[in-house]
Short mmCIF file of C-alpha atoms in Angstrom, two decimals:
data_model
loop_
_atom_site.label_atom_id
_atom_site.label_comp_id
_atom_site.label_asym_id
_atom_site.label_seq_id
_atom_site.Cartn_x
_atom_site.Cartn_y
_atom_site.Cartn_z
CA MET A 10 8.64 -4.20 -18.23
CA ASN A 11 10.38 -7.50 -19.02
CA ALA A 12 12.60 -9.14 -16.41
CA ASP A 13 15.64 -8.03 -18.27
CA GLY A 14 14.47 -4.29 -18.18
CA THR A 15 13.43 -4.15 -21.77
CA ASN A 16 10.01 -2.79 -22.92
CA PRO A 17 8.96 -0.62 -19.92
CA GLU A 18 5.23 0.22 -20.09
CA ARG A 19 3.96 3.48 -18.40
CA LEU A 20 0.87 2.52 -16.13
CA THR A 21 -0.07 5.97 -14.72
CA PHE A 22 -0.62 9.24 -16.73
CA ASN A 23 -0.79 12.28 -14.35
CA THR A 24 1.69 14.86 -13.03
CA LEU A 25 1.17 13.64 -9.29
CA GLU A 26 4.07 11.90 -7.34
CA GLU A 27 3.33 8.07 -6.82
CA ARG A 28 5.51 5.88 -4.78
CA SER A 29 6.45 2.27 -3.56
CA PRO A 30 4.49 0.01 -5.96
CA ASN A 31 3.89 -3.35 -4.84
CA TRP A 32 2.56 -6.39 -6.81
CA SER A 33 -0.26 -8.45 -5.42
CA PRO A 34 0.53 -12.10 -4.57
CA ASP A 35 -1.50 -13.27 -7.60
CA GLY A 36 0.03 -10.65 -9.92
CA THR A 37 -3.30 -8.96 -10.93
CA LYS A 38 -2.99 -5.76 -8.90
CA ILE A 39 -0.39 -3.18 -7.84
CA ALA A 40 -0.71 -1.30 -4.54
CA PHE A 41 1.17 2.03 -4.27
CA ALA A 42 1.37 5.37 -2.44
CA CYS A 43 -0.58 8.15 -4.44
CA ARG A 44 -2.07 11.48 -4.21
CA ARG A 45 -5.48 12.90 -4.91
CA ASP A 46 -4.27 16.30 -5.79
CA ALA A 47 -0.93 18.21 -5.85
CA GLY A 48 0.03 19.15 -2.28
CA THR A 49 -2.14 16.61 -0.63
CA PRO A 50 -0.87 13.67 1.55
CA PHE A 51 -0.15 10.44 0.21
CA GLU A 52 -3.00 7.71 0.23
CA ILE A 53 -2.91 3.98 -0.51
CA CYS A 54 -4.13 3.14 -3.99
CA VAL A 55 -4.55 -0.20 -5.72
CA MET A 56 -4.95 -0.49 -9.69
CA ASN A 57 -4.97 -3.50 -12.14
CA ALA A 58 -1.56 -4.67 -13.37
CA ASP A 59 -2.39 -2.90 -16.72
CA GLY A 60 -2.82 0.44 -15.07
CA THR A 61 -6.70 0.52 -15.12
CA GLY A 62 -9.13 0.54 -12.35
CA ARG A 63 -7.20 3.01 -9.99
CA GLU A 64 -8.83 3.10 -6.57
CA PHE A 65 -8.10 5.06 -3.50
CA LEU A 66 -8.26 2.99 -0.30
CA THR A 67 -7.42 5.49 2.22
CA ASN A 68 -8.58 9.16 2.60
CA ASN A 69 -7.18 11.20 5.36
CA ASN A 70 -4.96 14.18 6.25
CA VAL A 71 -1.73 12.18 7.26
CA PRO A 72 0.49 10.40 4.74
CA ASP A 73 -0.03 6.73 4.12
CA LEU A 74 3.20 5.00 2.45
CA THR A 75 5.07 1.95 1.91
CA VAL A 76 2.40 -0.68 1.18
CA ASP A 77 2.80 -4.41 1.22
CA TRP A 78 0.22 -7.19 0.41
CA SER A 79 -0.39 -10.13 2.76
CA PRO A 80 0.62 -13.45 1.49
CA ASP A 81 -2.95 -14.22 0.52
CA GLY A 82 -3.70 -11.06 -0.82
CA THR A 83 -6.57 -10.23 1.50
CA GLN A 84 -4.83 -7.31 3.68
CA ILE A 85 -2.43 -4.54 2.96
CA VAL A 86 0.08 -3.23 5.69
CA PHE A 87 1.33 0.26 5.55
CA PHE A 88 2.70 3.15 7.67
CA ARG A 89 0.73 6.25 8.28
CA GLY A 90 2.36 9.30 9.85
CA SER A 91 3.94 12.68 10.22
CA LEU A 92 7.19 13.63 11.40
CA ALA A 93 6.19 13.26 15.10
CA ASP A 94 4.06 10.12 14.78
CA GLN A 95 4.74 7.23 12.56
CA ASN A 96 2.80 3.88 12.97
CA VAL A 97 2.09 0.60 11.19
CA PHE A 98 -1.44 -0.17 10.08
CA VAL A 99 -3.14 -3.15 8.22
CA MET A 100 -6.35 -3.10 6.73
CA ASN A 101 -8.49 -5.60 4.47
CA TYR A 102 -7.92 -5.20 0.72
CA LEU A 103 -11.71 -5.62 0.10
CA PRO A 104 -14.23 -3.60 2.04
CA ASP A 105 -17.02 -5.20 3.91
CA GLU A 106 -20.83 -4.35 3.07
CA ASN A 107 -20.59 -1.29 4.76
CA GLY A 108 -17.54 -0.08 3.02
CA SER A 109 -15.03 -0.43 5.75
CA ARG A 110 -11.60 -1.95 5.45
CA HIS A 111 -11.36 -2.31 9.06
CA GLU A 112 -7.96 -0.48 9.57
CA ILE A 113 -6.00 -1.76 12.71
CA GLN A 114 -3.04 0.27 14.20
CA LEU A 115 -0.34 -2.09 14.85
CA THR A 116 2.20 0.00 16.60
CA THR A 117 1.99 2.85 18.97
CA PRO A 118 3.92 6.09 19.70
CA PRO A 119 6.41 7.22 20.91
CA ASP A 120 8.77 4.99 18.66
CA ILE A 121 8.86 5.65 15.07
CA HIS A 122 7.78 2.56 12.90
CA LEU A 123 8.46 2.52 9.21
CA PHE A 124 8.69 0.25 6.12
CA PRO A 125 6.26 -2.66 7.19
CA ASN A 126 6.63 -5.84 5.29
CA TRP A 127 4.83 -9.26 5.53
CA GLY A 128 8.24 -11.09 4.88
CA THR A 129 8.38 -14.74 4.35
CA VAL A 130 8.73 -17.78 6.46
CA ALA A 131 11.56 -20.24 5.65
CA VAL A 132 10.33 -23.85 5.90
CA GLY A 133 12.85 -26.60 6.38
CA CYS A 134 15.81 -24.57 7.36
CA GLY A 135 18.39 -25.47 10.05
CA GLY A 136 18.24 -28.42 12.36
CA GLY A 137 14.74 -27.88 13.86
CA LYS A 138 12.13 -30.62 13.88
#
């Protein structure tokens, strides 16, 4: 849609729940939480900004949610978990020659870790050198 909220455009056309869309830094892709089938856990998906080219990046039996792109667009951070075990993971957006995205778990139980975000670094703030 336009910045003022006019002209919304539907990008997905299914009856499955989808959550937490997040634009890639270059604006060409959207990462989001999606389902393969009704009743299955959420996975991480990416599609082109126009809704084409949907791709599943994860495939497991535990929900993957709340995606965010690294500032350079090469990695995606997300949380994976059940009610008892929720942790933050990072993976490469593009797979290597063997198809691996090299998922790395960044946090460990027993604490609950939700809503990862790359954030931004302020430059030139305060009285620092």
